[in-house]
PDB file of C-alpha atoms in Angstrom:
ATOM      1  CA  UNK A  21     -28.860  -7.726  -0.499  1.00 52.00           C
ATOM      2  CA  UNK A  22     -25.254  -6.895   0.026  1.00 65.00           C
ATOM      3  CA  UNK A  23     -22.978  -9.702  -0.981  1.00 66.00           C
ATOM      4  CA  UNK A  24     -19.998  -8.168   0.743  1.00 66.00           C
ATOM      5  CA  UNK A  25     -19.900  -5.645   3.511  1.00 67.00           C
ATOM      6  CA  UNK A  26     -16.868  -3.680   4.437  1.00 63.00           C
ATOM      7  CA  UNK A  27     -16.122  -3.842   8.085  1.00 59.00           C
ATOM      8  CA  UNK A  28     -14.847  -0.414   8.852  1.00 53.00           C
ATOM      9  CA  UNK A  29     -11.953  -0.375  11.221  1.00 46.00           C
ATOM     10  CA  UNK A  30     -13.570   0.631  14.452  1.00 37.00           C
ATOM     11  CA  UNK A  31     -13.502  -0.034  18.088  1.00 34.00           C
ATOM     12  CA  UNK A  32     -14.695  -3.394  19.288  1.00 31.00           C
ATOM     13  CA  UNK A  33     -18.342  -4.088  19.436  1.00 32.00           C
ATOM     14  CA  UNK A  34     -19.511  -4.333  22.987  1.00 32.00           C
ATOM     15  CA  UNK A  35     -19.325  -7.869  24.297  1.00 32.00           C
ATOM     16  CA  UNK A  36     -16.649  -9.018  21.891  1.00 33.00           C
ATOM     17  CA  UNK A  37     -14.901 -10.539  24.865  1.00 32.00           C
ATOM     18  CA  UNK A  38     -11.772  -8.533  24.316  1.00 33.00           C
ATOM     19  CA  UNK A  39     -12.408  -6.099  27.099  1.00 32.00           C
ATOM     20  CA  UNK A  40     -14.017  -2.756  26.750  1.00 33.00           C
ATOM     21  CA  UNK A  41     -13.330   0.703  27.986  1.00 34.00           C
ATOM     22  CA  UNK A  42     -10.142   0.557  29.971  1.00 33.00           C
ATOM     23  CA  UNK A  43      -8.164  -1.764  27.753  1.00 33.00           C
ATOM     24  CA  UNK A  44      -9.136   0.059  24.639  1.00 34.00           C
ATOM     25  CA  UNK A  45      -8.388   3.473  25.959  1.00 36.00           C
ATOM     26  CA  UNK A  46      -5.043   2.276  27.168  1.00 38.00           C
ATOM     27  CA  UNK A  47      -4.351   0.781  23.759  1.00 39.00           C
ATOM     28  CA  UNK A  48      -5.020   4.053  22.002  1.00 42.00           C
ATOM     29  CA  UNK A  49      -3.046   5.937  24.580  1.00 45.00           C
ATOM     30  CA  UNK A  50      -0.148   3.553  24.208  1.00 47.00           C
ATOM     31  CA  UNK A  51      -0.252   3.924  20.459  1.00 49.00           C
ATOM     32  CA  UNK A  52      -0.066   7.663  20.849  1.00 51.00           C
ATOM     33  CA  UNK A  53       2.798   7.293  23.279  1.00 50.00           C
ATOM     34  CA  UNK A  54       4.597   4.872  21.001  1.00 48.00           C
ATOM     35  CA  UNK A  55       4.169   7.288  18.153  1.00 49.00           C
ATOM     36  CA  UNK A  56       5.495  10.167  20.213  1.00 47.00           C
ATOM     37  CA  UNK A  57       8.465   8.091  21.241  1.00 46.00           C
ATOM     38  CA  UNK A  58       9.028   6.945  17.707  1.00 46.00           C
ATOM     39  CA  UNK A  59       8.960  10.403  16.251  1.00 44.00           C
ATOM     40  CA  UNK A  60      11.113  11.598  19.106  1.00 43.00           C
ATOM     41  CA  UNK A  61      13.757   8.980  18.581  1.00 40.00           C
ATOM     42  CA  UNK A  62      13.521   8.873  14.827  1.00 41.00           C
ATOM     43  CA  UNK A  63      12.281   5.310  14.340  1.00 42.00           C
ATOM     44  CA  UNK A  64       9.099   6.336  12.645  1.00 46.00           C
ATOM     45  CA  UNK A  65       9.691   9.813  11.460  1.00 52.00           C
ATOM     46  CA  UNK A  66       6.667  12.094  11.460  1.00 61.00           C
ATOM     47  CA  UNK A  67       5.594  12.509   7.857  1.00 71.00           C
ATOM     48  CA  UNK A  68       5.039  15.710   5.956  1.00 69.00           C
ATOM     49  CA  UNK A  69       3.207  15.244   2.661  1.00 68.00           C
ATOM     50  CA  UNK A  70       4.286  17.343  -0.282  1.00 71.00           C
ATOM     51  CA  UNK A  71       0.935  17.564  -2.067  1.00 76.00           C
ATOM     52  CA  UNK A  72       2.246  15.745  -5.141  1.00 85.00           C
ATOM     53  CA  UNK A  73       1.841  12.103  -6.151  1.00 91.00           C
ATOM     54  CA  UNK A  74       3.695   9.914  -5.476  1.00 93.00           C
ATOM     55  CA  UNK A  75       4.765  10.590  -1.917  1.00 93.00           C
ATOM     56  CA  UNK A  76       8.424   9.752  -1.445  1.00 94.00           C
ATOM     57  CA  UNK A  77      10.848   8.974   1.311  1.00 94.00           C
ATOM     58  CA  UNK A  78      14.459   9.989   0.849  1.00 94.00           C
ATOM     59  CA  UNK A  79      17.339   8.466   2.757  1.00 94.00           C
ATOM     60  CA  UNK A  80      21.027   9.271   2.658  1.00 92.00           C
ATOM     61  CA  UNK A  81      24.133   7.266   3.164  1.00 91.00           C
ATOM     62  CA  UNK A  82      27.712   8.435   2.763  1.00 88.00           C
ATOM     63  CA  UNK A  83      27.757   7.378  -0.891  1.00 91.00           C
ATOM     64  CA  UNK A  84      24.212   7.757  -2.134  1.00 93.00           C
ATOM     65  CA  UNK A  85      20.733   9.144  -1.827  1.00 93.00           C
ATOM     66  CA  UNK A  86      17.932   6.578  -1.846  1.00 95.00           C
ATOM     67  CA  UNK A  87      14.416   7.555  -2.924  1.00 95.00           C
ATOM     68  CA  UNK A  88      11.488   5.218  -2.292  1.00 96.00           C
ATOM     69  CA  UNK A  89       7.862   5.520  -3.409  1.00 95.00           C
ATOM     70  CA  UNK A  90       4.834   3.275  -3.071  1.00 95.00           C
ATOM     71  CA  UNK A  91       3.513   2.495  -6.544  1.00 96.00           C
ATOM     72  CA  UNK A  92       1.312  -0.586  -6.187  1.00 95.00           C
ATOM     73  CA  UNK A  93       0.197  -2.182  -9.427  1.00 93.00           C
ATOM     74  CA  UNK A  94       2.535  -0.202 -11.630  1.00 93.00           C
ATOM     75  CA  UNK A  95       4.633  -2.278 -13.989  1.00 92.00           C
ATOM     76  CA  UNK A  96       8.180  -1.297 -14.905  1.00 92.00           C
ATOM     77  CA  UNK A  97       7.071  -0.452 -18.464  1.00 92.00           C
ATOM     78  CA  UNK A  98       4.514   2.019 -17.099  1.00 92.00           C
ATOM     79  CA  UNK A  99       7.176   3.971 -15.264  1.00 95.00           C
ATOM     80  CA  UNK A 100       9.744   6.402 -16.594  1.00 95.00           C
ATOM     81  CA  UNK A 101      12.693   7.568 -14.585  1.00 96.00           C
ATOM     82  CA  UNK A 102      14.950  10.360 -15.738  1.00 94.00           C
ATOM     83  CA  UNK A 103      17.951  11.687 -13.918  1.00 93.00           C
ATOM     84  CA  UNK A 104      19.750  14.935 -14.365  1.00 87.00           C
ATOM     85  CA  UNK A 105      22.744  16.316 -12.521  1.00 85.00           C
ATOM     86  CA  UNK A 106      20.847  17.105  -9.381  1.00 88.00           C
ATOM     87  CA  UNK A 107      17.272  15.957  -9.914  1.00 91.00           C
ATOM     88  CA  UNK A 108      15.085  12.939 -10.498  1.00 94.00           C
ATOM     89  CA  UNK A 109      11.931  12.851 -12.622  1.00 95.00           C
ATOM     90  CA  UNK A 110       9.346  10.128 -12.002  1.00 95.00           C
ATOM     91  CA  UNK A 111       6.550   9.756 -14.531  1.00 95.00           C
ATOM     92  CA  UNK A 112       4.005   7.068 -15.040  1.00 94.00           C
ATOM     93  CA  UNK A 113       0.470   5.956 -15.300  1.00 91.00           C
ATOM     94  CA  UNK A 114      -1.740   3.531 -13.484  1.00 88.00           C
ATOM     95  CA  UNK A 115      -4.475   2.122 -15.663  1.00 80.00           C
ATOM     96  CA  UNK A 116      -7.921   0.928 -14.652  1.00 72.00           C
ATOM     97  CA  UNK A 117      -8.325  -2.779 -14.009  1.00 65.00           C
ATOM     98  CA  UNK A 118     -11.662  -3.459 -15.651  1.00 60.00           C
ATOM     99  CA  UNK A 119     -13.797  -1.359 -17.917  1.00 61.00           C
ATOM    100  CA  UNK A 120     -16.102  -4.153 -18.838  1.00 70.00           C
ATOM    101  CA  UNK A 121     -19.887  -3.773 -18.986  1.00 74.00           C
ATOM    102  CA  UNK A 122     -20.554  -7.091 -17.324  1.00 82.00           C
ATOM    103  CA  UNK A 123     -18.723  -6.040 -14.199  1.00 86.00           C
ATOM    104  CA  UNK A 124     -20.225  -3.835 -11.562  1.00 87.00           C
ATOM    105  CA  UNK A 125     -18.273  -2.036  -8.882  1.00 88.00           C
ATOM    106  CA  UNK A 126     -19.262  -2.246  -5.244  1.00 89.00           C
ATOM    107  CA  UNK A 127     -16.385  -0.113  -4.191  1.00 89.00           C
ATOM    108  CA  UNK A 128     -13.759   1.845  -6.007  1.00 90.00           C
ATOM    109  CA  UNK A 129     -11.104   3.345  -3.820  1.00 92.00           C
ATOM    110  CA  UNK A 130      -8.021   2.653  -5.904  1.00 92.00           C
ATOM    111  CA  UNK A 131      -7.320   5.591  -8.147  1.00 89.00           C
ATOM    112  CA  UNK A 132      -6.000   5.414 -11.640  1.00 88.00           C
ATOM    113  CA  UNK A 133      -4.369   8.187 -13.587  1.00 91.00           C
ATOM    114  CA  UNK A 134      -1.008   9.610 -14.466  1.00 93.00           C
ATOM    115  CA  UNK A 135       1.709  11.237 -12.436  1.00 94.00           C
ATOM    116  CA  UNK A 136       4.812  13.287 -12.910  1.00 94.00           C
ATOM    117  CA  UNK A 137       7.059  14.434 -10.152  1.00 94.00           C
ATOM    118  CA  UNK A 138      10.427  16.102 -10.220  1.00 93.00           C
ATOM    119  CA  UNK A 139      12.595  15.871  -7.154  1.00 93.00           C
ATOM    120  CA  UNK A 140      15.533  18.211  -6.741  1.00 91.00           C
ATOM    121  CA  UNK A 141      18.336  17.272  -4.381  1.00 88.00           C
ATOM    122  CA  UNK A 142      20.521  20.337  -4.161  1.00 86.00           C
ATOM    123  CA  UNK A 143      23.581  18.177  -4.702  1.00 86.00           C
ATOM    124  CA  UNK A 144      25.138  16.553  -7.689  1.00 89.00           C
ATOM    125  CA  UNK A 145      24.257  12.995  -8.627  1.00 90.00           C
ATOM    126  CA  UNK A 146      26.345  10.573 -10.632  1.00 92.00           C
ATOM    127  CA  UNK A 147      23.625  10.171 -13.261  1.00 91.00           C
ATOM    128  CA  UNK A 148      25.376   7.261 -14.996  1.00 91.00           C
ATOM    129  CA  UNK A 149      25.405   5.173 -11.850  1.00 93.00           C
ATOM    130  CA  UNK A 150      21.758   5.566 -10.827  1.00 95.00           C
ATOM    131  CA  UNK A 151      19.857   2.316 -10.394  1.00 95.00           C
ATOM    132  CA  UNK A 152      16.196   1.577  -9.790  1.00 96.00           C
ATOM    133  CA  UNK A 153      14.219  -1.394  -8.583  1.00 95.00           C
ATOM    134  CA  UNK A 154      10.460  -1.962  -8.553  1.00 95.00           C
ATOM    135  CA  UNK A 155       9.524  -4.731  -6.168  1.00 95.00           C
ATOM    136  CA  UNK A 156       6.184  -5.562  -4.558  1.00 95.00           C
ATOM    137  CA  UNK A 157       4.858  -2.153  -5.575  1.00 95.00           C
ATOM    138  CA  UNK A 158       7.714  -0.183  -4.054  1.00 96.00           C
ATOM    139  CA  UNK A 159      10.108   1.772  -6.194  1.00 96.00           C
ATOM    140  CA  UNK A 160      13.627   2.229  -4.868  1.00 96.00           C
ATOM    141  CA  UNK A 161      15.976   4.536  -6.747  1.00 96.00           C
ATOM    142  CA  UNK A 162      19.580   4.609  -5.614  1.00 95.00           C
ATOM    143  CA  UNK A 163      21.417   7.746  -6.682  1.00 95.00           C
ATOM    144  CA  UNK A 164      25.142   7.715  -5.965  1.00 94.00           C
ATOM    145  CA  UNK A 165      26.443  11.160  -5.181  1.00 90.00           C
ATOM    146  CA  UNK A 166      28.857  12.700  -7.615  1.00 88.00           C
ATOM    147  CA  UNK A 167      32.403  12.304  -6.390  1.00 82.00           C
ATOM    148  CA  UNK A 168      32.769  15.961  -5.491  1.00 78.00           C
ATOM    149  CA  UNK A 169      29.549  15.820  -3.440  1.00 71.00           C
ATOM    150  CA  UNK A 170      30.757  12.960  -1.243  1.00 73.00           C
ATOM    151  CA  UNK A 171      32.030  13.709   2.216  1.00 74.00           C
ATOM    152  CA  UNK A 172      35.770  13.295   2.429  1.00 76.00           C
ATOM    153  CA  UNK A 173      38.486  13.804   4.911  1.00 80.00           C
ATOM    154  CA  UNK A 174      40.706  16.815   4.617  1.00 85.00           C
ATOM    155  CA  UNK A 175      44.369  16.194   5.145  1.00 86.00           C
ATOM    156  CA  UNK A 176      46.096  18.740   7.314  1.00 90.00           C
ATOM    157  CA  UNK A 177      49.489  19.749   6.196  1.00 90.00           C
ATOM    158  CA  UNK A 178      52.198  20.052   8.725  1.00 87.00           C
ATOM    159  CA  UNK A 179      55.043  22.345   8.076  1.00 79.00           C
TER     160      UNK A 179
ATOM    161  CA  UNK T   4      -3.387   8.508 -23.781  1.00 47.00           C
ATOM    162  CA  UNK T   5      -3.909  11.550 -21.614  1.00 52.00           C
ATOM    163  CA  UNK T   6      -5.422  10.798 -18.279  1.00 71.00           C
ATOM    164  CA  UNK T   7      -6.212  12.701 -15.147  1.00 80.00           C
ATOM    165  CA  UNK T   8      -3.454  13.119 -12.609  1.00 79.00           C
ATOM    166  CA  UNK T   9      -3.366  10.683  -9.735  1.00 79.00           C
ATOM    167  CA  UNK T  10      -4.556  12.362  -6.568  1.00 80.00           C
ATOM    168  CA  UNK T  11      -2.410  12.334  -3.474  1.00 81.00           C
ATOM    169  CA  UNK T  12      -4.081  10.609  -0.566  1.00 83.00           C
ATOM    170  CA  UNK T  13      -2.805  10.043   2.913  1.00 82.00           C
ATOM    171  CA  UNK T  14      -2.620   6.461   4.016  1.00 86.00           C
ATOM    172  CA  UNK T  15      -5.495   5.776   6.342  1.00 84.00           C
ATOM    173  CA  UNK T  16      -4.367   4.464   9.681  1.00 83.00           C
ATOM    174  CA  UNK T  17      -6.259   1.805  11.595  1.00 79.00           C
ATOM    175  CA  UNK T  18      -7.698   3.102  14.788  1.00 71.00           C
ATOM    176  CA  UNK T  19      -7.536  -0.217  16.564  1.00 63.00           C
ATOM    177  CA  UNK T  20      -4.518  -2.317  17.302  1.00 57.00           C
ATOM    178  CA  UNK T  21      -6.523  -5.257  18.560  1.00 59.00           C
ATOM    179  CA  UNK T  22      -4.912  -8.170  16.878  1.00 57.00           C
ATOM    180  CA  UNK T  23      -1.415  -6.888  16.811  1.00 58.00           C
ATOM    181  CA  UNK T  24       1.306  -7.315  19.282  1.00 58.00           C
ATOM    182  CA  UNK T  25       3.950  -5.354  17.491  1.00 63.00           C
ATOM    183  CA  UNK T  26       4.315  -1.604  17.471  1.00 69.00           C
ATOM    184  CA  UNK T  27       4.135   0.775  14.575  1.00 77.00           C
ATOM    185  CA  UNK T  28       1.204   2.041  12.554  1.00 85.00           C
ATOM    186  CA  UNK T  29      -1.187  -0.223  10.631  1.00 90.00           C
ATOM    187  CA  UNK T  30      -2.963   1.027   7.537  1.00 93.00           C
ATOM    188  CA  UNK T  31      -6.242   0.366   5.788  1.00 94.00           C
ATOM    189  CA  UNK T  32      -5.546  -0.632   2.181  1.00 96.00           C
ATOM    190  CA  UNK T  33      -7.557   1.025  -0.595  1.00 95.00           C
ATOM    191  CA  UNK T  34      -9.757  -1.606  -2.250  1.00 95.00           C
ATOM    192  CA  UNK T  35     -11.846  -2.117  -5.348  1.00 93.00           C
ATOM    193  CA  UNK T  36     -14.636  -4.668  -5.173  1.00 93.00           C
ATOM    194  CA  UNK T  37     -16.011  -5.916  -8.480  1.00 92.00           C
ATOM    195  CA  UNK T  38     -18.786  -8.312  -9.202  1.00 91.00           C
ATOM    196  CA  UNK T  39     -19.743 -10.263 -12.276  1.00 89.00           C
ATOM    197  CA  UNK T  40     -22.169 -13.122 -12.725  1.00 88.00           C
ATOM    198  CA  UNK T  41     -19.765 -15.747 -11.412  1.00 91.00           C
ATOM    199  CA  UNK T  42     -17.716 -14.099  -8.708  1.00 92.00           C
ATOM    200  CA  UNK T  43     -16.645 -11.144  -6.665  1.00 93.00           C
ATOM    201  CA  UNK T  44     -13.132  -9.840  -6.970  1.00 94.00           C
ATOM    202  CA  UNK T  45     -11.476  -7.857  -4.249  1.00 96.00           C
ATOM    203  CA  UNK T  46      -8.381  -5.890  -5.194  1.00 95.00           C
ATOM    204  CA  UNK T  47      -6.312  -4.240  -2.482  1.00 97.00           C
ATOM    205  CA  UNK T  48      -3.245  -2.005  -2.738  1.00 96.00           C
ATOM    206  CA  UNK T  49      -0.651  -3.340  -0.347  1.00 97.00           C
ATOM    207  CA  UNK T  50       2.735  -1.977  -1.417  1.00 96.00           C
ATOM    208  CA  UNK T  51       5.646  -3.751   0.229  1.00 96.00           C
ATOM    209  CA  UNK T  52       3.735  -6.963   0.880  1.00 96.00           C
ATOM    210  CA  UNK T  53       4.884 -10.162  -0.836  1.00 95.00           C
ATOM    211  CA  UNK T  54       3.420 -13.667  -0.964  1.00 95.00           C
ATOM    212  CA  UNK T  55       4.978 -14.656   2.330  1.00 95.00           C
ATOM    213  CA  UNK T  56       3.743 -11.560   4.106  1.00 95.00           C
ATOM    214  CA  UNK T  57       0.074 -11.990   3.309  1.00 96.00           C
ATOM    215  CA  UNK T  58      -2.351 -13.634   5.660  1.00 95.00           C
ATOM    216  CA  UNK T  59      -5.964 -14.207   4.618  1.00 95.00           C
ATOM    217  CA  UNK T  60      -8.482 -15.780   6.919  1.00 94.00           C
ATOM    218  CA  UNK T  61     -12.167 -16.486   6.650  1.00 92.00           C
ATOM    219  CA  UNK T  62     -13.828 -16.835   9.979  1.00 90.00           C
ATOM    220  CA  UNK T  63     -17.601 -16.918  10.413  1.00 85.00           C
ATOM    221  CA  UNK T  64     -18.176 -15.237   7.058  1.00 85.00           C
ATOM    222  CA  UNK T  65     -15.674 -12.540   7.878  1.00 91.00           C
ATOM    223  CA  UNK T  66     -12.776 -12.155   5.515  1.00 94.00           C
ATOM    224  CA  UNK T  67      -9.642 -10.747   7.117  1.00 93.00           C
ATOM    225  CA  UNK T  68      -6.647  -9.627   5.130  1.00 95.00           C
ATOM    226  CA  UNK T  69      -3.369  -8.742   6.762  1.00 94.00           C
ATOM    227  CA  UNK T  70      -0.184  -7.840   4.953  1.00 95.00           C
ATOM    228  CA  UNK T  71       3.132  -7.579   6.690  1.00 94.00           C
ATOM    229  CA  UNK T  72       5.536  -5.003   5.363  1.00 94.00           C
ATOM    230  CA  UNK T  73       9.197  -5.560   5.996  1.00 86.00           C
ATOM    231  CA  UNK T  74      10.794  -2.282   6.866  1.00 81.00           C
ATOM    232  CA  UNK T  75      14.112  -1.671   5.287  1.00 80.00           C
ATOM    233  CA  UNK T  76      15.556   1.685   6.079  1.00 85.00           C
ATOM    234  CA  UNK T  77      18.442   2.127   3.650  1.00 87.00           C
ATOM    235  CA  UNK T  78      19.990   5.090   5.426  1.00 90.00           C
ATOM    236  CA  UNK T  79      19.352   8.185   7.439  1.00 91.00           C
ATOM    237  CA  UNK T  80      16.007   9.901   6.794  1.00 90.00           C
ATOM    238  CA  UNK T  81      16.202  13.103   4.776  1.00 89.00           C
ATOM    239  CA  UNK T  82      12.569  13.382   3.710  1.00 89.00           C
ATOM    240  CA  UNK T  83       9.608  11.403   4.961  1.00 90.00           C
ATOM    241  CA  UNK T  84       6.343  11.892   3.114  1.00 92.00           C
ATOM    242  CA  UNK T  85       4.683   8.570   3.740  1.00 92.00           C
ATOM    243  CA  UNK T  86       4.598   6.323   6.774  1.00 91.00           C
ATOM    244  CA  UNK T  87       5.425   2.616   6.590  1.00 93.00           C
ATOM    245  CA  UNK T  88       3.464  -0.125   8.273  1.00 92.00           C
ATOM    246  CA  UNK T  89       1.369  -3.245   7.830  1.00 93.00           C
ATOM    247  CA  UNK T  90      -2.013  -3.346   6.106  1.00 95.00           C
ATOM    248  CA  UNK T  91      -5.151  -4.801   7.591  1.00 94.00           C
ATOM    249  CA  UNK T  92      -8.820  -4.822   6.666  1.00 94.00           C
ATOM    250  CA  UNK T  93     -11.890  -6.972   7.240  1.00 93.00           C
ATOM    251  CA  UNK T  94     -15.002  -7.656   5.173  1.00 93.00           C
ATOM    252  CA  UNK T  95     -18.223  -9.414   5.938  1.00 91.00           C
ATOM    253  CA  UNK T  96     -19.244 -11.902   3.260  1.00 89.00           C
ATOM    254  CA  UNK T  97     -22.833 -12.806   2.677  1.00 84.00           C
ATOM    255  CA  UNK T  98     -23.673 -16.493   2.416  1.00 84.00           C
ATOM    256  CA  UNK T  99     -23.805 -16.052  -1.357  1.00 86.00           C
ATOM    257  CA  UNK T 100     -20.032 -16.470  -1.454  1.00 91.00           C
ATOM    258  CA  UNK T 101     -18.705 -20.008  -1.665  1.00 91.00           C
ATOM    259  CA  UNK T 102     -16.074 -19.638   1.045  1.00 88.00           C
ATOM    260  CA  UNK T 103     -14.538 -23.011   0.215  1.00 89.00           C
ATOM    261  CA  UNK T 104     -13.506 -21.768  -3.226  1.00 91.00           C
ATOM    262  CA  UNK T 105     -11.858 -18.472  -2.346  1.00 94.00           C
ATOM    263  CA  UNK T 106      -8.446 -17.965  -3.921  1.00 95.00           C
ATOM    264  CA  UNK T 107      -5.900 -15.156  -3.820  1.00 96.00           C
ATOM    265  CA  UNK T 108      -2.773 -13.909  -5.537  1.00 96.00           C
ATOM    266  CA  UNK T 109      -0.451 -10.961  -5.057  1.00 96.00           C
ATOM    267  CA  UNK T 110       1.574  -9.166  -7.690  1.00 95.00           C
ATOM    268  CA  UNK T 111       3.377  -5.833  -7.689  1.00 95.00           C
ATOM    269  CA  UNK T 112       2.016  -5.086  -4.239  1.00 96.00           C
ATOM    270  CA  UNK T 113      -1.602  -5.594  -5.311  1.00 96.00           C
ATOM    271  CA  UNK T 114      -3.633  -8.357  -3.681  1.00 97.00           C
ATOM    272  CA  UNK T 115      -6.410  -9.965  -5.671  1.00 96.00           C
ATOM    273  CA  UNK T 116      -8.922 -12.174  -3.871  1.00 96.00           C
ATOM    274  CA  UNK T 117     -11.423 -14.116  -5.988  1.00 95.00           C
ATOM    275  CA  UNK T 118     -14.642 -14.999  -4.204  1.00 95.00           C
ATOM    276  CA  UNK T 119     -16.777 -17.326  -6.351  1.00 94.00           C
ATOM    277  CA  UNK T 120     -20.493 -17.166  -5.826  1.00 91.00           C
ATOM    278  CA  UNK T 121     -22.254 -20.198  -4.480  1.00 88.00           C
ATOM    279  CA  UNK T 122     -24.422 -22.109  -6.936  1.00 82.00           C
ATOM    280  CA  UNK T 123     -27.546 -20.578  -5.417  1.00 78.00           C
ATOM    281  CA  UNK T 124     -26.312 -17.066  -6.189  1.00 74.00           C
ATOM    282  CA  UNK T 125     -25.329 -17.652  -9.821  1.00 76.00           C
ATOM    283  CA  UNK T 126     -27.769 -16.711 -12.534  1.00 78.00           C
ATOM    284  CA  UNK T 127     -29.343 -19.804 -14.028  1.00 78.00           C
ATOM    285  CA  UNK T 128     -31.238 -20.582 -17.134  1.00 81.00           C
ATOM    286  CA  UNK T 129     -34.304 -22.658 -16.344  1.00 84.00           C
ATOM    287  CA  UNK T 130     -35.031 -25.442 -18.716  1.00 85.00           C
ATOM    288  CA  UNK T 131     -38.644 -25.555 -19.812  1.00 90.00           C
ATOM    289  CA  UNK T 132     -39.990 -28.972 -20.609  1.00 89.00           C
ATOM    290  CA  UNK T 133     -42.811 -29.475 -23.015  1.00 88.00           C
ATOM    291  CA  UNK T 134     -45.555 -31.803 -21.944  1.00 82.00           C
TER     292      UNK T 134
END
């Protein structure tokens, strides 16, 4: 006898009282439309995976590049961050939770293992000023641009 | 210790938006479910969710977990490899779980729900009396 059953995300069972057919179809359609609008207007950018763990998002401001990655369950001591002039190296390991004989697994979807990813930026980073934060399973690395890589105004000489 | 490389997996998006009124994608968290003689433990990866963002409900033997992720976009997007959104998943509990004793904690973006078994479901040693 199953002690816990996973309820797969699915459409409503018939007779759930939440409306069938029309409402549902509209919901899905609206989601698609929302997504189209979002990707169109840049709120929720369409994603393009790189094939390497961990997936990252990179943002830029005038002063810095900001890299974020989802690393749930990884402690700061399990993560290594190295910075060079124009690249960032993320390395770490996520260990298994239980390897005990008395425990049996009903489901095991969370992977464990190691990772190593180097991210090149094509612009110089002020390596001394890089900071990183790991909070609620999200890593945020802030990489200030090297002074010469920052945008600056050019003064026009008048003769 | 050498270990195998972590595989890259896309976040799985929910295909229903039933209970939500806000926009944006909602994802299905990866879970481990473990059982020992005393309890079941459900572990779910919910990066970006803190204590205040988690909502756990038990309703008619259905366990619902919902984690709200606060979006903070620190600048203009250069690269986007993963989408950001809330997490939601439901489980059906058998009556072997003592729903009154369920507890939960969240740390480093990992939710851990402890579901103690009811007395009837725990292994027992039967005392044998001599006559």
